[in-house]
Amino acid sequence: MTHPSETDNQSEPPQLVFLRRMVTTLTVIMICGFLVVLTLLVIRLSASGPNLPETVSLPDGVSARAVTFGDGWIAVVTDGDEILILNSLGGAIEQRLVIQPTGN
C-alpha cells in the first residue's frame, strides 16, 4: 500500500500506448492534409482568368449562347446553330462552323 502523499505509478498496457501514438499521428497527418488542400485552393483560385479583348463584335442578328476561351482564339456558339471562331486579339472571325444535328 502506498502512502497518500506518494503518487501511484501505474504502467499503461502497450496496446494503449500504441493506440495513443497512432491517434496522435493520424491527427497530425489530417491537419497537414487540410493545410495542403487549403493552400492548393488559394493558389488555384487566385490565378487570373483568360485575357479578354475589350470588345467582341458579332455579325448583325446573331446572339451568343455559349463562349469558350482558348489560347489565341474565342469560340462563340450562336443561336443560329453556328460556331464562330474569333481571334482573341482583334475579335475578327477566323472560321465559321455550322452545327448539323444527326438523326437518332
PDB file of C-alpha atoms in Angstrom:
ATOM      1  CA  MET A   1       0.000   0.000   0.000  1.00  0.00           C
ATOM      2  CA  THR A   2       1.301   3.421  -0.885  1.00  0.00           C
ATOM      3  CA  HIS A   3       1.333   6.473   1.251  1.00  0.00           C
ATOM      4  CA  PRO A   4      -1.301   9.089   0.244  1.00  0.00           C
ATOM      5  CA  SER A   5       1.399  11.699  -0.433  1.00  0.00           C
ATOM      6  CA  GLU A   6       3.151   9.436  -2.952  1.00  0.00           C
ATOM      7  CA  THR A   7       1.776   9.036  -6.457  1.00  0.00           C
ATOM      8  CA  ASP A   8       0.913   5.604  -7.672  1.00  0.00           C
ATOM      9  CA  ASN A   9       2.683   4.970 -10.958  1.00  0.00           C
ATOM     10  CA  GLN A  10       0.598   2.616 -12.974  1.00  0.00           C
ATOM     11  CA  SER A  11       2.033   1.488 -16.246  1.00  0.00           C
ATOM     12  CA  GLU A  12      -0.199   1.538 -19.299  1.00  0.00           C
ATOM     13  CA  PRO A  13      -0.629  -1.556 -21.427  1.00  0.00           C
ATOM     14  CA  PRO A  14       1.443  -1.490 -24.633  1.00  0.00           C
ATOM     15  CA  GLN A  15      -1.694  -1.572 -26.772  1.00  0.00           C
ATOM     16  CA  LEU A  16      -2.933   1.660 -25.193  1.00  0.00           C
ATOM     17  CA  VAL A  17       0.422   3.384 -25.780  1.00  0.00           C
ATOM     18  CA  PHE A  18       0.372   2.248 -29.426  1.00  0.00           C
ATOM     19  CA  LEU A  19      -3.233   3.443 -29.869  1.00  0.00           C
ATOM     20  CA  ARG A  20      -2.449   6.847 -28.350  1.00  0.00           C
ATOM     21  CA  ARG A  21       0.566   7.329 -30.672  1.00  0.00           C
ATOM     22  CA  MET A  22      -1.434   6.207 -33.698  1.00  0.00           C
ATOM     23  CA  VAL A  23      -4.289   8.641 -32.976  1.00  0.00           C
ATOM     24  CA  THR A  24      -1.818  11.486 -32.465  1.00  0.00           C
ATOM     25  CA  THR A  25      -0.009  10.648 -35.712  1.00  0.00           C
ATOM     26  CA  LEU A  26      -3.267  10.474 -37.670  1.00  0.00           C
ATOM     27  CA  THR A  27      -4.391  13.810 -36.213  1.00  0.00           C
ATOM     28  CA  VAL A  28      -1.147  15.472 -37.312  1.00  0.00           C
ATOM     29  CA  ILE A  29      -1.449  13.918 -40.802  1.00  0.00           C
ATOM     30  CA  MET A  30      -5.060  15.130 -41.152  1.00  0.00           C
ATOM     31  CA  ILE A  31      -4.112  18.663 -40.111  1.00  0.00           C
ATOM     32  CA  CYS A  32      -1.235  18.689 -42.635  1.00  0.00           C
ATOM     33  CA  GLY A  33      -3.536  17.355 -45.358  1.00  0.00           C
ATOM     34  CA  PHE A  34      -6.119  20.035 -44.630  1.00  0.00           C
ATOM     35  CA  LEU A  35      -3.445  22.724 -44.833  1.00  0.00           C
ATOM     36  CA  VAL A  36      -2.215  21.344 -48.180  1.00  0.00           C
ATOM     37  CA  VAL A  37      -5.755  21.320 -49.609  1.00  0.00           C
ATOM     38  CA  LEU A  38      -6.386  24.848 -48.338  1.00  0.00           C
ATOM     39  CA  THR A  39      -3.098  26.078 -49.840  1.00  0.00           C
ATOM     40  CA  LEU A  40      -3.870  24.489 -53.217  1.00  0.00           C
ATOM     41  CA  LEU A  41      -7.328  26.078 -53.240  1.00  0.00           C
ATOM     42  CA  VAL A  42      -5.908  29.517 -52.506  1.00  0.00           C
ATOM     43  CA  ILE A  43      -3.264  29.141 -55.232  1.00  0.00           C
ATOM     44  CA  ARG A  44      -5.784  27.859 -57.781  1.00  0.00           C
ATOM     45  CA  LEU A  45      -8.483  30.423 -57.064  1.00  0.00           C
ATOM     46  CA  SER A  46      -6.095  33.374 -57.064  1.00  0.00           C
ATOM     47  CA  ALA A  47      -4.926  32.619 -60.625  1.00  0.00           C
ATOM     48  CA  SER A  48      -6.034  35.142 -63.218  1.00  0.00           C
ATOM     49  CA  GLY A  49      -8.566  34.243 -65.884  1.00  0.00           C
ATOM     50  CA  PRO A  50      -8.152  34.394 -69.650  1.00  0.00           C
ATOM     51  CA  ASN A  51      -7.086  37.612 -71.367  1.00  0.00           C
ATOM     52  CA  LEU A  52     -10.198  39.090 -72.912  1.00  0.00           C
ATOM     53  CA  PRO A  53     -10.391  41.633 -75.712  1.00  0.00           C
ATOM     54  CA  GLU A  54     -12.038  44.964 -74.974  1.00  0.00           C
ATOM     55  CA  THR A  55     -14.930  44.256 -77.358  1.00  0.00           C
ATOM     56  CA  VAL A  56     -16.147  41.287 -79.353  1.00  0.00           C
ATOM     57  CA  SER A  57     -18.407  42.133 -82.269  1.00  0.00           C
ATOM     58  CA  LEU A  58     -20.756  39.508 -83.628  1.00  0.00           C
ATOM     59  CA  PRO A  59     -22.485  39.804 -87.017  1.00  0.00           C
ATOM     60  CA  ASP A  60     -25.878  41.550 -87.076  1.00  0.00           C
ATOM     61  CA  GLY A  61     -28.782  39.409 -85.889  1.00  0.00           C
ATOM     62  CA  VAL A  62     -26.546  36.887 -84.120  1.00  0.00           C
ATOM     63  CA  SER A  63     -26.599  36.360 -80.388  1.00  0.00           C
ATOM     64  CA  ALA A  64     -24.331  34.142 -78.331  1.00  0.00           C
ATOM     65  CA  ARG A  65     -25.472  31.061 -76.399  1.00  0.00           C
ATOM     66  CA  ALA A  66     -22.065  29.964 -75.115  1.00  0.00           C
ATOM     67  CA  VAL A  67     -18.484  31.214 -75.170  1.00  0.00           C
ATOM     68  CA  THR A  68     -15.236  29.249 -74.827  1.00  0.00           C
ATOM     69  CA  PHE A  69     -11.782  30.791 -74.459  1.00  0.00           C
ATOM     70  CA  GLY A  70      -8.609  29.204 -75.810  1.00  0.00           C
ATOM     71  CA  ASP A  71      -5.034  30.295 -76.416  1.00  0.00           C
ATOM     72  CA  GLY A  72      -5.347  32.944 -79.111  1.00  0.00           C
ATOM     73  CA  TRP A  73      -8.981  32.219 -80.003  1.00  0.00           C
ATOM     74  CA  ILE A  74     -12.547  32.552 -78.744  1.00  0.00           C
ATOM     75  CA  ALA A  75     -15.336  30.164 -79.789  1.00  0.00           C
ATOM     76  CA  VAL A  76     -18.889  31.530 -79.747  1.00  0.00           C
ATOM     77  CA  VAL A  77     -21.883  29.216 -80.141  1.00  0.00           C
ATOM     78  CA  THR A  78     -24.680  31.249 -81.688  1.00  0.00           C
ATOM     79  CA  ASP A  79     -28.442  30.878 -81.552  1.00  0.00           C
ATOM     80  CA  GLY A  80     -28.374  30.019 -85.281  1.00  0.00           C
ATOM     81  CA  ASP A  81     -26.547  26.709 -84.601  1.00  0.00           C
ATOM     82  CA  GLU A  82     -23.146  28.013 -85.677  1.00  0.00           C
ATOM     83  CA  ILE A  83     -19.769  28.115 -84.012  1.00  0.00           C
ATOM     84  CA  LEU A  84     -17.755  31.235 -84.705  1.00  0.00           C
ATOM     85  CA  ILE A  85     -14.008  31.055 -84.068  1.00  0.00           C
ATOM     86  CA  LEU A  86     -12.757  34.568 -83.327  1.00  0.00           C
ATOM     87  CA  ASN A  87      -9.244  35.920 -82.972  1.00  0.00           C
ATOM     88  CA  SER A  88      -8.806  36.790 -79.295  1.00  0.00           C
ATOM     89  CA  LEU A  89      -6.678  39.855 -80.039  1.00  0.00           C
ATOM     90  CA  GLY A  90      -8.839  41.657 -82.572  1.00  0.00           C
ATOM     91  CA  GLY A  91     -12.128  39.775 -82.424  1.00  0.00           C
ATOM     92  CA  ALA A  92     -12.165  39.078 -86.187  1.00  0.00           C
ATOM     93  CA  ILE A  93     -13.964  35.935 -87.377  1.00  0.00           C
ATOM     94  CA  GLU A  94     -11.376  33.327 -88.410  1.00  0.00           C
ATOM     95  CA  GLN A  95     -13.666  30.344 -89.004  1.00  0.00           C
ATOM     96  CA  ARG A  96     -17.388  29.522 -89.173  1.00  0.00           C
ATOM     97  CA  LEU A  97     -18.702  26.058 -88.417  1.00  0.00           C
ATOM     98  CA  VAL A  98     -22.322  25.030 -88.984  1.00  0.00           C
ATOM     99  CA  ILE A  99     -23.753  22.593 -86.446  1.00  0.00           C
ATOM    100  CA  GLN A 100     -25.860  19.898 -88.111  1.00  0.00           C
ATOM    101  CA  PRO A 101     -27.649  17.658 -85.648  1.00  0.00           C
ATOM    102  CA  THR A 102     -27.651  13.962 -86.514  1.00  0.00           C
ATOM    103  CA  GLY A 103     -30.844  11.938 -86.569  1.00  0.00           C
ATOM    104  CA  ASN A 104     -31.383   9.270 -83.944  1.00  0.00           C
TER     105      ASN A 104
END
